[in-house]
Amino acid sequence: MHFKTDENLPIEIAEILNKAGHDAKTVHNQQLRVFVNNLWQVVIRYDSAQGFAHIDQYYLDGKKIKKKLHLKLNEALNLADEDIKENWKVYQMAFLEGK
């Protein structure tokens, strides 16, 4: 079963659900990864670990850009799902090309 949790539940709830065999996501772990050079590498990550919702965008050359989102955590979670589904190819190309 798939679950999405927002800021109203502790992160530990998602961890418990995952250990029980479910697929639980939080805004802390919404990301796109690609397999490059025999490694899974993060391309884009929606995160709230620093206490605010933001996007970390990565590039193959090691560059990283952080963009603050002026959204509630549950809004950022919804945006993460939609954005990654719609734009994964764009993010993948930017990662690989360093643009």
PDB file of C-alpha atoms in Angstrom:
ATOM      1  CA  MET A   1       0.000   0.000   0.000  1.00  0.00           C
ATOM      2  CA  HIS A   2       1.213   3.564  -0.756  1.00  0.00           C
ATOM      3  CA  PHE A   3       1.126   6.368   1.832  1.00  0.00           C
ATOM      4  CA  LYS A   4       2.089  10.040   1.792  1.00  0.00           C
ATOM      5  CA  THR A   5       2.600  11.845   5.073  1.00  0.00           C
ATOM      6  CA  ASP A   6       2.826  15.575   5.667  1.00  0.00           C
ATOM      7  CA  GLU A   7       3.945  17.830   8.500  1.00  0.00           C
ATOM      8  CA  ASN A   8       1.057  16.704  10.724  1.00  0.00           C
ATOM      9  CA  LEU A   9       2.719  13.310  11.290  1.00  0.00           C
ATOM     10  CA  PRO A  10       6.198  12.589  12.604  1.00  0.00           C
ATOM     11  CA  ILE A  11       8.719  11.248  10.082  1.00  0.00           C
ATOM     12  CA  GLU A  12       8.924   8.102  12.198  1.00  0.00           C
ATOM     13  CA  ILE A  13       5.410   7.127  11.028  1.00  0.00           C
ATOM     14  CA  ALA A  14       6.677   6.774   7.455  1.00  0.00           C
ATOM     15  CA  GLU A  15       9.635   4.741   8.725  1.00  0.00           C
ATOM     16  CA  ILE A  16       7.289   2.383  10.604  1.00  0.00           C
ATOM     17  CA  LEU A  17       5.087   1.969   7.524  1.00  0.00           C
ATOM     18  CA  ASN A  18       8.119   1.252   5.322  1.00  0.00           C
ATOM     19  CA  LYS A  19       9.405  -1.375   7.784  1.00  0.00           C
ATOM     20  CA  ALA A  20       5.953  -3.009   7.663  1.00  0.00           C
ATOM     21  CA  GLY A  21       6.342  -3.427   3.890  1.00  0.00           C
ATOM     22  CA  HIS A  22       4.404  -0.378   2.698  1.00  0.00           C
ATOM     23  CA  ASP A  23       5.622   2.434   0.457  1.00  0.00           C
ATOM     24  CA  ALA A  24       5.472   5.583   2.591  1.00  0.00           C
ATOM     25  CA  LYS A  25       6.795   8.964   1.436  1.00  0.00           C
ATOM     26  CA  THR A  26       7.242  12.298   3.165  1.00  0.00           C
ATOM     27  CA  VAL A  27       8.356  15.653   1.848  1.00  0.00           C
ATOM     28  CA  HIS A  28      11.742  14.687   3.304  1.00  0.00           C
ATOM     29  CA  ASN A  29      12.357  12.019   0.697  1.00  0.00           C
ATOM     30  CA  GLN A  30      10.632  13.066  -2.513  1.00  0.00           C
ATOM     31  CA  GLN A  31      13.382  12.868  -5.080  1.00  0.00           C
ATOM     32  CA  LEU A  32      14.430  11.816  -8.546  1.00  0.00           C
ATOM     33  CA  ARG A  33      17.576   9.724  -8.955  1.00  0.00           C
ATOM     34  CA  VAL A  34      19.383   8.451 -12.052  1.00  0.00           C
ATOM     35  CA  PHE A  35      21.877   5.627 -12.452  1.00  0.00           C
ATOM     36  CA  VAL A  36      25.098   7.156 -13.794  1.00  0.00           C
ATOM     37  CA  ASN A  37      28.682   5.888 -13.579  1.00  0.00           C
ATOM     38  CA  ASN A  38      27.480   2.785 -11.683  1.00  0.00           C
ATOM     39  CA  LEU A  39      25.899   4.917  -8.940  1.00  0.00           C
ATOM     40  CA  TRP A  40      22.389   6.117  -8.116  1.00  0.00           C
ATOM     41  CA  GLN A  41      22.676   9.900  -7.959  1.00  0.00           C
ATOM     42  CA  VAL A  42      20.103  12.432  -6.789  1.00  0.00           C
ATOM     43  CA  VAL A  43      18.955  14.796  -9.530  1.00  0.00           C
ATOM     44  CA  ILE A  44      16.333  16.776  -7.628  1.00  0.00           C
ATOM     45  CA  ARG A  45      15.070  16.526  -4.063  1.00  0.00           C
ATOM     46  CA  TYR A  46      12.166  18.190  -2.329  1.00  0.00           C
ATOM     47  CA  ASP A  47      13.168  18.528   1.306  1.00  0.00           C
ATOM     48  CA  SER A  48      12.233  20.163   4.587  1.00  0.00           C
ATOM     49  CA  ALA A  49      15.087  18.953   6.776  1.00  0.00           C
ATOM     50  CA  GLN A  50      16.296  22.496   7.565  1.00  0.00           C
ATOM     51  CA  GLY A  51      12.851  23.458   8.884  1.00  0.00           C
ATOM     52  CA  PHE A  52      11.549  24.942   5.624  1.00  0.00           C
ATOM     53  CA  ALA A  53      10.395  23.459   2.337  1.00  0.00           C
ATOM     54  CA  HIS A  54      12.950  23.715  -0.465  1.00  0.00           C
ATOM     55  CA  ILE A  55      14.262  22.064  -3.621  1.00  0.00           C
ATOM     56  CA  ASP A  56      17.837  20.860  -3.985  1.00  0.00           C
ATOM     57  CA  GLN A  57      18.815  20.474  -7.646  1.00  0.00           C
ATOM     58  CA  TYR A  58      22.034  18.568  -8.369  1.00  0.00           C
ATOM     59  CA  TYR A  59      24.306  18.303 -11.389  1.00  0.00           C
ATOM     60  CA  LEU A  60      26.710  15.602 -12.518  1.00  0.00           C
ATOM     61  CA  ASP A  61      29.700  17.931 -12.011  1.00  0.00           C
ATOM     62  CA  GLY A  62      28.813  18.211  -8.289  1.00  0.00           C
ATOM     63  CA  LYS A  63      27.077  21.582  -8.431  1.00  0.00           C
ATOM     64  CA  LYS A  64      24.015  21.961  -6.183  1.00  0.00           C
ATOM     65  CA  ILE A  65      21.375  24.702  -6.150  1.00  0.00           C
ATOM     66  CA  LYS A  66      18.944  25.206  -3.249  1.00  0.00           C
ATOM     67  CA  LYS A  67      15.668  27.031  -3.870  1.00  0.00           C
ATOM     68  CA  LYS A  68      13.390  27.932  -0.960  1.00  0.00           C
ATOM     69  CA  LEU A  69       9.703  27.170  -1.467  1.00  0.00           C
ATOM     70  CA  HIS A  70       7.274  29.522   0.185  1.00  0.00           C
ATOM     71  CA  LEU A  71       4.768  26.736   0.771  1.00  0.00           C
ATOM     72  CA  LYS A  72       3.390  24.729   3.665  1.00  0.00           C
ATOM     73  CA  LEU A  73       4.981  21.296   3.901  1.00  0.00           C
ATOM     74  CA  ASN A  74       1.872  19.474   2.643  1.00  0.00           C
ATOM     75  CA  GLU A  75       1.719  21.849  -0.355  1.00  0.00           C
ATOM     76  CA  ALA A  76       5.390  21.138  -1.075  1.00  0.00           C
ATOM     77  CA  LEU A  77       4.676  17.394  -0.928  1.00  0.00           C
ATOM     78  CA  ASN A  78       1.926  17.737  -3.537  1.00  0.00           C
ATOM     79  CA  LEU A  79       4.120  19.966  -5.713  1.00  0.00           C
ATOM     80  CA  ALA A  80       6.976  17.467  -5.500  1.00  0.00           C
ATOM     81  CA  ASP A  81       4.813  14.649  -6.839  1.00  0.00           C
ATOM     82  CA  GLU A  82       3.399  16.690  -9.700  1.00  0.00           C
ATOM     83  CA  ASP A  83       6.664  18.396 -10.636  1.00  0.00           C
ATOM     84  CA  ILE A  84       8.759  15.227 -10.738  1.00  0.00           C
ATOM     85  CA  LYS A  85       6.127  13.310 -12.713  1.00  0.00           C
ATOM     86  CA  GLU A  86       5.778  16.099 -15.291  1.00  0.00           C
ATOM     87  CA  ASN A  87       9.394  17.306 -15.547  1.00  0.00           C
ATOM     88  CA  TRP A  88      11.646  14.327 -14.819  1.00  0.00           C
ATOM     89  CA  LYS A  89      13.113  14.322 -18.328  1.00  0.00           C
ATOM     90  CA  VAL A  90      14.013  18.026 -18.091  1.00  0.00           C
ATOM     91  CA  TYR A  91      15.683  17.519 -14.704  1.00  0.00           C
ATOM     92  CA  GLN A  92      17.554  14.452 -15.972  1.00  0.00           C
ATOM     93  CA  MET A  93      18.903  16.314 -19.017  1.00  0.00           C
ATOM     94  CA  ALA A  94      19.926  19.326 -16.911  1.00  0.00           C
ATOM     95  CA  PHE A  95      21.722  17.004 -14.470  1.00  0.00           C
ATOM     96  CA  LEU A  96      23.626  15.191 -17.192  1.00  0.00           C
ATOM     97  CA  GLU A  97      24.477  18.324 -19.196  1.00  0.00           C
ATOM     98  CA  GLY A  98      25.315  20.482 -16.166  1.00  0.00           C
ATOM     99  CA  LYS A  99      22.812  23.190 -17.135  1.00  0.00           C
TER     100      LYS A  99
END
